[in-house]
XYZ file of C-alpha atoms in Angstrom:
131
model
C 0.039 -0.044 -0.063
C 1.275 3.443 -1.020
C 1.523 6.331 1.437
C -0.525 9.130 -0.025
C 0.925 12.575 0.287
C -0.400 15.890 -0.174
C 0.725 19.284 -0.892
C 1.143 20.122 2.811
C 3.567 17.486 3.283
C 5.887 18.737 0.628
C 5.414 22.311 2.000
C 6.472 21.130 5.390
C 9.357 19.387 4.241
C 10.569 22.270 2.186
C 9.817 24.464 5.387
C 11.701 22.041 7.438
C 14.813 22.283 5.192
C 14.697 26.074 4.945
C 14.602 26.203 8.917
C 17.532 23.882 9.094
C 19.486 26.157 6.649
C 18.849 29.366 8.596
C 19.888 27.658 11.577
C 22.917 26.423 10.126
C 23.656 29.936 8.805
C 23.147 31.463 12.426
C 25.393 28.376 13.901
C 28.092 29.656 11.399
C 28.064 33.398 12.369
C 27.295 32.733 16.030
C 29.954 33.646 18.398
C 30.510 36.714 20.536
C 33.346 37.953 18.292
C 32.818 36.328 14.763
C 30.660 39.385 13.690
C 33.405 41.665 14.998
C 36.102 40.002 13.084
C 34.243 39.702 9.727
C 33.548 43.430 10.164
C 37.234 44.188 10.645
C 38.082 42.358 7.510
C 35.290 44.100 5.386
C 38.156 46.655 4.357
C 40.737 44.114 3.433
C 43.345 41.980 4.701
C 44.641 42.013 8.364
C 47.214 40.676 10.308
C 46.568 38.789 13.821
C 47.836 41.786 15.697
C 45.859 44.455 14.126
C 42.546 42.233 14.607
C 43.767 42.112 18.290
C 44.123 45.770 18.473
C 41.209 46.450 16.642
C 39.082 44.359 19.059
C 40.420 44.965 22.474
C 38.040 42.821 24.672
C 39.163 39.642 22.832
C 41.591 37.380 24.435
C 44.190 36.119 22.175
C 42.940 32.586 22.487
C 39.513 33.475 21.864
C 40.369 35.393 18.637
C 42.482 32.390 17.623
C 39.642 29.864 17.873
C 37.110 32.264 16.360
C 39.098 32.724 13.408
C 40.003 29.023 13.095
C 35.824 28.480 12.918
C 35.635 31.190 10.610
C 38.459 29.683 8.416
C 36.833 25.967 8.868
C 33.749 27.494 7.572
C 35.175 28.952 4.562
C 34.307 32.624 5.542
C 38.096 33.586 6.245
C 41.114 32.893 4.494
C 44.559 32.633 6.327
C 47.649 33.198 4.465
C 51.057 32.263 6.182
C 54.199 33.833 4.628
C 57.579 31.923 5.209
C 59.385 34.573 6.924
C 61.089 34.985 10.298
C 59.363 36.106 12.112
C 56.244 34.200 10.525
C 53.749 36.801 9.252
C 49.939 35.647 8.941
C 47.043 37.613 6.981
C 43.668 37.000 7.251
C 40.858 37.995 4.746
C 37.330 37.438 4.036
C 36.658 34.700 1.368
C 33.873 35.470 -1.572
C 31.516 33.726 0.706
C 31.829 36.235 3.342
C 31.903 38.927 1.018
C 28.745 37.800 0.022
C 27.456 38.489 3.539
C 27.986 42.214 2.850
C 24.346 43.329 2.309
C 23.517 41.433 5.599
C 25.804 43.561 7.559
C 24.402 46.753 5.722
C 21.013 45.706 6.850
C 22.018 44.889 10.326
C 23.953 48.356 10.572
C 20.606 50.173 9.387
C 18.548 48.280 11.681
C 20.643 49.081 14.579
C 20.727 52.755 13.823
C 16.866 52.718 13.502
C 15.875 50.477 16.342
C 18.718 49.233 18.637
C 18.954 50.527 22.040
C 22.210 52.431 22.996
C 24.410 50.241 25.394
C 24.502 51.830 29.202
C 27.354 54.048 29.420
C 27.697 54.470 25.540
C 28.565 58.002 24.541
C 26.604 60.123 21.978
C 29.538 60.513 19.765
C 28.465 57.960 17.222
C 24.789 59.025 17.547
C 23.359 59.702 13.932
C 26.064 57.960 12.232
C 24.115 56.371 9.127
C 26.941 55.039 6.741
C 29.145 51.777 7.113
C 32.740 52.574 7.166
């Protein structure tokens, strides 16, 4: 005996796949520092020390871990130069650069709706452009 299916089951299956893909995307980008790292790399390659200075609250261990995760997900490319001392540069991959419209929208949303953090000064208030 064949199981009969209807359009709802096909729709639920497609909806479930879409939800799973959305959850995967959130997992890839989740992490306290991943968004900040990608934001720093939007303008081009950076060395580890530059990233460390640009994100002062991140520890060396956590920055290393988050960069490795982003690299394993194909969002960051790590280039090691055979020099003494070794030089390592990080840059966004094309897959990460494709997220730029998402970053732009998040930036616009934050300007329109996000509450300022306690203790934040008003110096950046009214900025409506990405760097």
